[in-house]
CSV table of C-alpha atoms in Angstrom, one decimal:
chain,number,residue,atom,x,y,z
W,1,MET,CA,-10.0,-9.2,28.6
W,2,ASN,CA,-9.9,-12.5,26.9
W,3,ASP,CA,-8.2,-13.8,23.5
W,4,HIS,CA,-10.6,-16.6,22.5
W,5,ALA,CA,-7.8,-19.2,23.4
W,6,GLY,CA,-9.0,-22.2,21.7
W,7,GLU,CA,-8.9,-24.4,18.6
W,8,TYR,CA,-9.1,-21.8,16.1
W,9,CYS,CA,-7.2,-22.0,12.8
W,10,PRO,CA,-7.9,-21.0,9.3
W,11,ARG,CA,-10.3,-22.9,7.6
W,12,GLU,CA,-8.0,-23.3,4.6
W,13,ILE,CA,-5.8,-25.1,6.5
W,14,GLU,CA,-8.4,-27.2,8.4
W,15,ALA,CA,-9.7,-28.2,4.7
W,16,LEU,CA,-6.3,-29.9,3.9
W,17,ALA,CA,-5.9,-33.0,3.2
W,18,ASP,CA,-3.8,-35.2,6.1
W,19,ASP,CA,-0.5,-35.2,3.8
W,20,GLN,CA,-0.7,-31.7,3.3
W,21,ARG,CA,-1.1,-31.0,7.0
W,22,HIS,CA,2.1,-33.0,7.9
W,23,ARG,CA,4.0,-31.5,5.4
W,24,LEU,CA,2.7,-27.9,6.7
W,25,ALA,CA,3.6,-29.6,10.0
W,26,ALA,CA,7.0,-30.7,9.2
W,27,ILE,CA,8.3,-27.5,8.3
W,28,SER,CA,6.5,-25.6,11.4
W,29,ARG,CA,7.9,-25.5,14.8
W,30,GLU,CA,6.2,-24.5,18.0
W,31,VAL,CA,7.3,-21.0,19.6
W,32,GLN,CA,6.8,-19.2,22.6
W,33,PHE,CA,7.7,-15.6,23.4
W,34,ALA,CA,7.4,-14.1,26.7
W,35,ALA,CA,6.0,-10.6,27.1
W,36,GLY,CA,8.1,-7.6,26.0
W,37,THR,CA,9.5,-9.8,23.6
W,38,VAL,CA,10.5,-8.6,20.1
W,39,VAL,CA,10.1,-10.9,17.7
W,40,PHE,CA,11.1,-9.2,14.8
W,41,ARG,CA,12.4,-5.3,14.2
W,42,GLU,CA,10.9,-2.6,11.3
W,43,GLY,CA,13.8,-3.0,8.2
W,44,GLU,CA,14.7,-6.5,9.2
W,45,HIS,CA,14.9,-9.3,6.7
W,46,ALA,CA,11.6,-10.7,6.5
W,47,ASP,CA,12.2,-15.0,6.4
W,48,ARG,CA,9.4,-16.5,8.9
W,49,CYS,CA,5.6,-16.3,9.5
W,50,TRP,CA,3.6,-17.5,12.3
W,51,LEU,CA,0.0,-18.5,12.9
W,52,LEU,CA,-0.5,-17.5,16.6
W,53,ARG,CA,-1.9,-19.8,19.2
W,54,SER,CA,-2.5,-17.9,22.1
W,55,GLY,CA,-1.5,-14.4,23.3
W,56,ARG,CA,-1.1,-11.2,21.7
W,57,ILE,CA,1.5,-9.3,19.3
W,58,ALA,CA,1.7,-5.4,18.9
W,59,LEU,CA,2.9,-4.0,15.7
W,60,THR,CA,4.7,-0.7,16.3
W,61,THR,CA,6.9,1.8,14.7
W,62,ARG,CA,9.0,4.4,16.0
W,63,ILE,CA,7.5,8.1,15.4
W,64,PRO,CA,10.1,11.1,16.4
W,65,GLY,CA,8.5,12.9,19.6
W,66,ARG,CA,5.9,10.3,20.4
W,67,GLY,CA,7.9,6.9,21.1
W,68,GLU,CA,6.9,3.6,20.0
W,69,GLU,CA,2.9,3.7,18.4
W,70,THR,CA,1.1,0.6,18.0
W,71,VAL,CA,-0.9,0.3,15.0
W,72,GLU,CA,-2.2,-3.0,15.4
W,73,THR,CA,-2.6,-5.9,17.7
W,74,LEU,CA,-2.8,-9.7,16.4
W,75,SER,CA,-4.1,-12.3,18.1
W,76,VAL,CA,-4.8,-15.9,18.4
W,77,GLY,CA,-5.7,-17.5,14.5
W,78,GLU,CA,-3.8,-15.0,12.9
W,79,ILE,CA,-1.2,-14.4,10.5
W,80,LEU,CA,2.1,-12.9,12.1
W,81,GLY,CA,4.3,-11.6,9.0
W,82,VAL,CA,3.4,-11.3,5.5
W,83,SER,CA,6.5,-9.3,4.9
W,84,TRP,CA,8.3,-12.2,3.6
W,85,PHE,CA,5.7,-12.5,0.5
W,86,ARG,CA,7.2,-9.9,-1.8
W,87,PRO,CA,10.5,-8.0,-2.2
W,88,PRO,CA,12.0,-6.5,-0.6
W,89,ARG,CA,11.3,-8.8,1.9
W,90,GLN,CA,11.6,-6.9,5.0
W,91,TRP,CA,9.7,-6.1,8.0
W,92,GLN,CA,7.4,-3.0,7.8
W,93,TRP,CA,6.8,-2.4,11.8
W,94,THR,CA,8.2,-3.7,14.8
W,95,ALA,CA,6.7,-7.3,16.5
W,96,THR,CA,6.5,-7.4,20.2
W,97,ALA,CA,4.6,-9.6,22.3
W,98,VAL,CA,2.3,-8.2,24.7
W,99,THR,CA,1.4,-11.1,26.6
W,100,SER,CA,3.0,-14.6,26.9
W,101,VAL,CA,2.6,-15.9,23.0
W,102,THR,CA,2.8,-19.3,21.6
W,103,ALA,CA,2.6,-19.8,17.8
W,104,ALA,CA,3.7,-22.0,14.9
W,105,GLU,CA,6.7,-20.8,13.3
W,106,VAL,CA,7.2,-21.2,9.7
W,107,ASP,CA,10.5,-21.2,7.9
W,108,ALA,CA,9.3,-18.5,4.5
W,109,THR,CA,11.7,-20.1,2.5
W,110,MET,CA,10.3,-24.0,3.2
W,111,LEU,CA,7.0,-22.3,2.8
W,112,GLN,CA,7.4,-21.1,-0.7
W,113,SER,CA,9.1,-24.1,-1.9
W,114,VAL,CA,6.6,-26.5,-0.5
W,115,THR,CA,3.8,-24.3,-2.4
W,116,GLU,CA,5.6,-24.5,-5.4
W,117,SER,CA,5.9,-28.2,-5.1
W,118,ASP,CA,2.3,-28.6,-4.3
W,119,PRO,CA,0.0,-26.3,-6.1
W,120,ASP,CA,-3.2,-27.6,-3.6
W,121,LEU,CA,-1.2,-26.7,-0.9
W,122,GLY,CA,0.1,-23.4,-2.6
W,123,ARG,CA,-3.5,-22.6,-3.0
W,124,ALA,CA,-4.4,-23.1,0.3
W,125,ILE,CA,-1.7,-21.0,1.6
W,126,TYR,CA,-2.2,-17.9,-0.5
W,127,SER,CA,-5.9,-18.4,0.1
W,128,ILE,CA,-5.0,-17.6,4.0
W,129,LEU,CA,-2.5,-14.9,2.8
W,130,ALA,CA,-5.1,-13.3,0.6
W,131,ASN,CA,-7.6,-13.1,3.1
W,132,THR,CA,-5.7,-11.8,6.0
W,133,LEU,CA,-4.9,-8.9,3.8
W,134,LEU,CA,-8.1,-8.4,2.8
W,135,HIS,CA,-9.0,-8.2,5.9
W,136,ARG,CA,-6.6,-6.0,7.3
W,137,LEU,CA,-7.3,-3.7,4.8
W,138,GLN,CA,-10.8,-3.2,5.0
W,139,ALA,CA,-10.2,-2.7,8.8
W,140,THR,CA,-7.9,-0.2,8.5
W,141,ARG,CA,-10.0,1.4,6.1
W,142,ALA,CA,-12.8,1.4,8.2
W,143,ARG,CA,-10.3,3.3,10.9
W,144,LEU,CA,-9.3,5.9,8.5
W,145,LEU,CA,-13.0,6.5,8.8
W,146,ASP,CA,-12.8,7.7,12.5
W,147,LEU,CA,-16.1,6.3,12.7
W,148,TYR,CA,-16.6,6.7,16.7
W,149,ALA,CA,-15.6,10.5,16.3
W,150,ARG,CA,-18.3,13.1,17.4
W,151,GLU,CA,-20.9,13.7,15.7
W,152,HIS,CA,-23.0,17.1,15.1
W,153,VAL,CA,-26.9,16.4,15.9
W,154,ARG,CA,-29.0,17.8,18.2
E,1,MET,CA,-45.5,3.3,29.5
E,2,PHE,CA,-46.2,5.4,32.4
E,3,GLY,CA,-48.3,8.3,32.4
E,4,ASP,CA,-48.9,10.5,29.0
E,5,GLN,CA,-47.0,9.3,26.7
E,6,LEU,CA,-46.6,13.2,25.1
E,7,VAL,CA,-45.9,14.5,28.3
E,8,PRO,CA,-42.7,14.4,30.1
E,9,THR,CA,-42.7,13.1,33.7
E,10,PRO,CA,-40.2,15.5,36.1
E,11,CYS,CA,-36.9,13.2,36.8
E,12,LYS,CA,-34.7,14.3,39.4
E,13,VAL,CA,-31.2,13.8,38.9
E,14,VAL,CA,-29.7,11.7,41.8
E,15,ALA,CA,-26.3,10.8,40.2
E,16,ARG,CA,-24.4,11.6,37.7
E,17,ARG,CA,-21.3,9.6,36.5
E,18,ASP,CA,-18.2,11.4,34.2
E,19,GLU,CA,-17.8,8.3,31.8
E,20,ASN,CA,-14.8,10.4,29.6
E,21,SER,CA,-14.5,13.7,28.3
E,22,ASP,CA,-17.8,14.1,26.6
E,23,THR,CA,-20.3,11.7,28.4
E,24,SER,CA,-21.9,10.7,31.4
E,25,THR,CA,-24.4,8.7,32.8
E,26,LEU,CA,-27.3,9.9,34.8
E,27,THR,CA,-29.6,8.2,37.1
E,28,LEU,CA,-33.1,9.8,37.0
E,29,ALA,CA,-35.1,9.2,39.9
E,30,ALA,CA,-38.9,9.5,39.1
E,31,PRO,CA,-41.9,10.3,41.3
E,32,ALA,CA,-44.1,7.1,43.3
E,33,GLN,CA,-45.5,4.1,41.2
E,34,TRP,CA,-43.1,5.2,38.3
E,35,PHE,CA,-41.1,3.0,36.9
E,36,PRO,CA,-43.0,0.3,35.4
E,37,GLY,CA,-39.5,-1.1,33.9
E,38,PHE,CA,-38.4,-1.5,30.5
E,39,ARG,CA,-36.6,-4.0,28.1
E,40,PRO,CA,-33.4,-3.7,27.2
E,41,GLY,CA,-32.6,-1.9,23.7
E,42,GLN,CA,-35.7,0.3,24.5
E,43,PHE,CA,-35.2,4.3,24.7
E,44,MET,CA,-36.7,7.4,26.8
E,45,MET,CA,-37.5,10.4,25.3
E,46,VAL,CA,-35.2,13.0,27.7
E,47,TYR,CA,-36.0,16.6,27.9
E,48,ALA,CA,-33.9,19.9,28.6
E,49,ARG,CA,-35.8,22.3,30.5
E,50,GLY,CA,-35.7,25.3,27.6
E,51,VAL,CA,-33.5,23.6,25.4
E,52,GLY,CA,-35.5,20.5,23.8
E,53,GLU,CA,-35.7,16.7,24.0
E,54,ILE,CA,-33.6,13.8,22.3
E,55,PRO,CA,-34.0,10.1,22.2
E,56,LEU,CA,-31.5,8.4,24.9
E,57,SER,CA,-30.7,4.8,25.1
E,58,ILE,CA,-31.8,3.2,28.8
E,59,SER,CA,-28.9,1.8,29.3
E,60,GLY,CA,-29.2,0.3,33.5
E,61,ASP,CA,-30.2,-2.9,34.6
E,62,PRO,CA,-33.5,-4.1,34.0
E,63,ALA,CA,-33.6,-6.0,36.8
E,64,HIS,CA,-32.8,-3.2,39.3
E,65,ALA,CA,-36.8,-1.9,39.6
E,66,ASP,CA,-35.8,0.7,42.4
E,67,HIS,CA,-37.9,3.6,40.5
E,68,THR,CA,-34.8,5.0,38.7
E,69,VAL,CA,-33.5,5.3,35.5
E,70,VAL,CA,-30.4,5.2,33.6
E,71,HIS,CA,-29.1,7.2,30.6
E,72,THR,CA,-25.7,7.8,29.2
E,73,VAL,CA,-25.6,11.0,27.4
E,74,ARG,CA,-22.7,12.1,25.0
E,75,ALA,CA,-22.6,15.7,24.2
E,76,VAL,CA,-23.0,16.4,20.6
E,77,GLY,CA,-25.3,18.8,20.1
E,78,ALA,CA,-27.2,21.9,22.7
E,79,VAL,CA,-29.8,19.5,24.3
E,80,SER,CA,-27.3,16.5,25.0
E,81,ARG,CA,-24.8,18.7,26.3
E,82,ALA,CA,-27.5,20.8,28.5
E,83,LEU,CA,-28.1,17.1,29.8
E,84,ARG,CA,-24.4,15.6,30.1
E,85,ASP,CA,-23.9,19.0,31.9
E,86,ALA,CA,-26.9,18.6,34.4
E,87,SER,CA,-26.2,18.3,37.9
E,88,VAL,CA,-27.7,15.9,40.7
E,89,GLY,CA,-30.3,17.8,41.9
E,90,ASP,CA,-31.3,19.3,38.7
E,91,VAL,CA,-34.7,17.9,36.8
E,92,VAL,CA,-35.4,16.8,33.5
E,93,GLY,CA,-38.3,15.5,31.5
E,94,VAL,CA,-39.0,12.1,30.5
E,95,ARG,CA,-41.1,10.3,28.5
E,96,GLY,CA,-41.1,6.8,27.6
E,97,PRO,CA,-40.3,3.6,27.6
E,98,PHE,CA,-40.7,3.9,23.8
E,99,GLY,CA,-39.9,1.1,21.0
E,100,LYS,CA,-38.7,-2.8,20.7
E,101,GLY,CA,-35.9,-3.9,22.5
E,102,TRP,CA,-33.4,-6.4,21.9
E,103,ASP,CA,-35.8,-9.1,23.0
E,104,LEU,CA,-33.6,-11.8,24.8
E,105,ASP,CA,-36.6,-14.3,25.5
E,106,SER,CA,-36.2,-15.0,21.4
E,107,ALA,CA,-32.2,-14.6,21.4
E,108,LYS,CA,-30.4,-18.2,20.8
E,109,ASP,CA,-27.6,-20.0,23.3
E,110,ASP,CA,-24.7,-17.8,22.4
E,111,LEU,CA,-25.1,-14.3,22.8
E,112,ILE,CA,-22.7,-12.0,20.4
E,113,VAL,CA,-22.9,-8.5,21.3
E,114,VAL,CA,-21.0,-5.9,19.3
E,115,ALA,CA,-20.9,-2.2,20.3
E,116,GLY,CA,-18.9,0.9,18.9
E,117,GLY,CA,-18.4,4.0,21.1
E,118,VAL,CA,-21.5,5.4,22.5
E,119,GLY,CA,-23.5,2.6,21.2
E,120,LEU,CA,-22.2,0.5,24.3
E,121,ALA,CA,-25.3,2.4,26.0
E,122,ALA,CA,-27.8,0.9,24.0
E,123,VAL,CA,-26.4,-2.9,24.9
E,124,ARG,CA,-25.4,-2.3,28.4
E,125,SER,CA,-28.9,-3.4,29.7
E,126,ALA,CA,-29.0,-6.5,28.0
E,127,VAL,CA,-25.7,-7.7,28.5
E,128,LEU,CA,-26.6,-6.9,32.3
E,129,GLU,CA,-29.8,-8.8,31.6
E,130,ALA,CA,-28.0,-11.9,29.6
E,131,GLN,CA,-25.4,-12.2,32.9
E,132,SER,CA,-28.0,-12.3,35.2
E,133,CYS,CA,-30.9,-14.4,33.7
E,134,GLY,CA,-28.6,-17.3,33.2
E,135,ARG,CA,-30.0,-18.8,30.1
E,136,PHE,CA,-27.0,-17.9,27.9
E,137,ARG,CA,-24.7,-20.7,26.9
E,138,ARG,CA,-21.9,-18.0,26.1
E,139,VAL,CA,-22.0,-13.9,25.8
E,140,VAL,CA,-19.1,-12.2,24.1
E,141,LEU,CA,-19.0,-8.3,24.4
E,142,SER,CA,-17.2,-7.0,21.8
E,143,VAL,CA,-16.6,-3.2,22.2
E,144,GLY,CA,-15.0,-0.7,19.8
E,145,ALA,CA,-13.6,3.0,20.7
E,146,ARG,CA,-11.8,5.3,19.4
E,147,ARG,CA,-8.8,5.3,22.3
E,148,PRO,CA,-9.0,3.5,25.5
E,149,SER,CA,-9.8,6.9,27.6
E,150,ASP,CA,-13.0,6.9,25.4
E,151,LEU,CA,-14.4,3.8,26.8
E,152,LEU,CA,-17.7,3.5,28.9
E,153,TYR,CA,-18.3,2.0,32.0
E,154,ARG,CA,-15.1,1.3,33.2
E,155,PRO,CA,-16.1,-0.2,35.8
E,156,ASP,CA,-18.4,-2.6,33.9
E,157,LEU,CA,-15.7,-3.4,31.8
E,158,ASP,CA,-12.9,-4.4,34.7
E,159,ALA,CA,-16.0,-6.5,36.2
E,160,TRP,CA,-16.7,-8.6,33.0
E,161,SER,CA,-13.0,-9.0,32.1
E,162,GLN,CA,-12.1,-10.6,35.3
E,163,GLY,CA,-15.8,-12.8,35.3
E,164,ASP,CA,-16.7,-15.6,33.7
E,165,LEU,CA,-20.1,-14.6,32.6
E,166,VAL,CA,-19.1,-12.5,29.9
E,167,ASP,CA,-16.4,-12.8,27.4
E,168,LEU,CA,-15.1,-9.2,26.7
E,169,GLU,CA,-12.6,-8.0,24.0
E,170,LEU,CA,-12.1,-4.3,23.6
E,171,SER,CA,-10.6,-2.5,20.5
E,172,VAL,CA,-9.3,0.7,19.8
E,173,ASP,CA,-8.1,2.6,16.8
E,174,VAL,CA,-5.9,4.4,18.4
E,175,THR,CA,-3.8,3.6,21.4
E,176,GLU,CA,-2.5,5.2,24.6
E,177,PRO,CA,0.1,4.3,27.2
E,178,ASP,CA,-0.5,1.1,28.9
E,179,TRP,CA,-3.0,-0.4,27.1
E,180,PRO,CA,-3.0,-4.0,27.5
E,181,GLY,CA,-5.7,-4.7,24.8
E,182,HIS,CA,-6.5,-4.8,21.1
E,183,VAL,CA,-5.8,-2.0,18.4
E,184,GLY,CA,-7.6,-2.7,15.6
E,185,PHE,CA,-11.4,-2.4,14.2
E,186,VAL,CA,-13.8,-3.7,16.2
E,187,THR,CA,-14.6,-6.5,13.2
E,188,GLN,CA,-10.8,-7.8,13.4
E,189,SER,CA,-12.2,-9.3,17.4
E,190,LEU,CA,-15.4,-10.8,15.3
E,191,ASN,CA,-13.3,-12.5,12.8
E,192,ARG,CA,-11.2,-14.7,15.2
E,193,LEU,CA,-14.4,-15.8,17.2
E,194,VAL,CA,-14.9,-19.1,16.8
E,195,LEU,CA,-18.6,-19.7,17.0
E,196,GLU,CA,-21.5,-22.1,16.2
E,197,PRO,CA,-24.0,-19.8,13.8
E,198,GLY,CA,-26.8,-22.0,14.0
E,199,ARG,CA,-26.5,-21.3,17.8
E,200,THR,CA,-25.7,-17.5,18.2
E,201,THR,CA,-27.4,-13.8,17.9
E,202,VAL,CA,-26.0,-11.0,17.2
E,203,LEU,CA,-26.6,-7.7,18.8
E,204,LEU,CA,-25.3,-4.9,16.9
E,205,CYS,CA,-25.2,-0.9,18.0
E,206,GLY,CA,-23.1,1.9,16.7
E,207,PRO,CA,-22.3,3.9,14.0
E,208,GLU,CA,-23.9,2.4,11.0
E,209,PRO,CA,-21.1,1.6,8.7
E,210,MET,CA,-19.7,-0.4,11.8
E,211,MET,CA,-22.6,-2.1,12.1
E,212,ARG,CA,-22.8,-3.3,8.5
E,213,MET,CA,-19.0,-4.1,8.5
E,214,SER,CA,-19.6,-6.5,11.4
E,215,ALA,CA,-23.2,-7.7,10.4
E,216,ARG,CA,-20.9,-8.6,7.1
E,217,THR,CA,-18.0,-10.8,9.3
E,218,MET,CA,-21.1,-12.1,10.8
E,219,LEU,CA,-22.7,-13.3,7.8
E,220,GLY,CA,-19.2,-14.4,6.6
E,221,LYS,CA,-19.0,-16.4,9.4
E,222,GLY,CA,-22.6,-18.1,8.7
E,223,VAL,CA,-25.0,-16.8,11.2
E,224,GLY,CA,-28.4,-15.3,9.2
E,225,ARG,CA,-29.6,-12.2,9.0
E,226,LYS,CA,-32.6,-13.2,11.0
E,227,ASN,CA,-29.9,-13.9,13.9
E,228,ILE,CA,-28.5,-10.2,13.5
E,229,ARG,CA,-30.1,-7.7,15.1
E,230,VAL,CA,-29.3,-3.8,14.6
E,231,SER,CA,-30.0,-0.7,16.9
E,232,LEU,CA,-31.0,2.3,14.6
E,233,GLU,CA,-31.3,5.7,15.4
E,234,ARG,CA,-33.1,8.2,13.2
E,235,ASN,CA,-34.8,11.8,14.4
E,236,MET,CA,-37.1,10.5,17.0
E,237,GLN,CA,-39.7,13.0,17.3
E,238,CYS,CA,-42.9,12.2,19.1
E,239,GLY,CA,-41.7,8.2,20.3
E,240,THR,CA,-45.2,7.1,19.7
E,241,GLY,CA,-45.5,6.4,15.7
E,242,LEU,CA,-47.2,9.4,14.9
E,243,CYS,CA,-45.1,12.3,13.8
E,244,GLY,CA,-42.8,10.4,11.1
E,245,HIS,CA,-39.7,11.8,11.4
E,246,CYS,CA,-38.1,8.7,12.3
E,247,GLN,CA,-39.5,6.8,9.0
E,248,LEU,CA,-36.6,4.6,7.8
E,249,GLY,CA,-38.5,3.0,4.6
E,250,GLU,CA,-41.7,1.4,5.9
E,251,LEU,CA,-40.5,1.6,9.3
E,252,LEU,CA,-41.5,3.9,12.0
E,253,LEU,CA,-38.1,3.5,14.1
E,254,CYS,CA,-39.8,4.6,17.3
E,255,ARG,CA,-42.2,2.6,17.4
E,256,ASP,CA,-41.4,-0.5,15.1
E,257,GLY,CA,-37.4,-0.4,16.1
E,258,PRO,CA,-35.1,1.0,17.1
E,259,VAL,CA,-33.9,-3.0,17.2
E,260,VAL,CA,-34.6,-4.9,14.2
E,261,ASP,CA,-32.9,-7.9,12.3
E,262,TYR,CA,-30.4,-7.2,9.8
E,263,GLY,CA,-32.8,-8.8,7.2
E,264,VAL,CA,-35.1,-6.0,7.2
E,265,ALA,CA,-32.2,-3.2,7.9
E,266,GLU,CA,-30.1,-4.7,5.4
E,267,PRO,CA,-31.9,-3.3,1.9
E,268,LEU,CA,-32.8,0.0,4.1
E,269,LEU,CA,-29.4,1.1,5.0
E,270,ALA,CA,-28.0,0.3,1.2
E,271,VAL,CA,-30.1,3.0,0.3
E,272,LYS,CA,-28.2,6.4,0.3
E,273,GLU,CA,-30.1,9.1,2.6
E,274,LEU,CA,-32.7,7.3,3.3
């Protein structure tokens, strides 16, 4: 399976002015996670987020009797980590690298500071967050429909 | 079209492969001078003797002209269960092929194929043709399933995942141990795609809500309605546009479909109980 690796970048970031992109880059750093690495654990303090450049991350939770269950995977171009955005700022899931992962890691405190000092950049960042949350909400609702379940016809 | 369009031709089951717990793929051999060929996306009416007849997509390779036809059938009712349970040597009746196919000749350079559940059966022949014709710059196949063990055509999926010709994305709603693929709805994979909308044609087949959501995702990426094609299914009976059971608005899907572009399908799918 391929992960459509490439230069995918959210449109809102591509649309930023150069100086804004530089400001964002200044609070970002490239990180790598080997397959199997736990990026964060459910319940820990949420103080960062990542833009995934390659590889795949699984969001999991532990269910008694069932072990660690994957609820969703994230891949290239997607945002990992939105729990920093609102109190209690705790990770709701455990994030584990399924494959080798590269990502741009952003410190959440610095990100909030930058968005407050530059409203245009703030709007772009929150637009990305809103799109991410909206898309995940809609996809989750679609999964709740259990669309591929057996239908009773002829 | 072969023989009488309204009279089933007896065809022997010469191969059977169980895809998962409720779905099997049957290879049917027809009498000599049959089979005249088909276009990807067309369907047959397949008759289980003494039980009834249902429409089934043709899921074989269009280039494989050896008087056989391949159907994948999921047991969801009496007829489909009888066909799914057919053994090698059994005889079933076949009429067709019927309907308009995916029309790959008019497709643009980049082909995005999206299939949900057993909908993969209706696009498999299109992917095989796209793979063999060499005309496409890029072929992406995005498949959604309930769980990994429900996925059809595992040998094909394995081959496509390792080859260069098809860019394969598999998504499941519910994971199982050792599943290396995506967990999520198929639109999430589509959302990640980087594409040139003016050079892209999208083929969609699966549950209607999945097709609507996938179509909207593609519209959001700038692909035009005319370049999004959906395979619709209604109550196909005669297969020839005579009986009217498969009417959807102004369309008789057995004749005017099952593949229609989203510009035509979108308003029809918005009408409750149409």
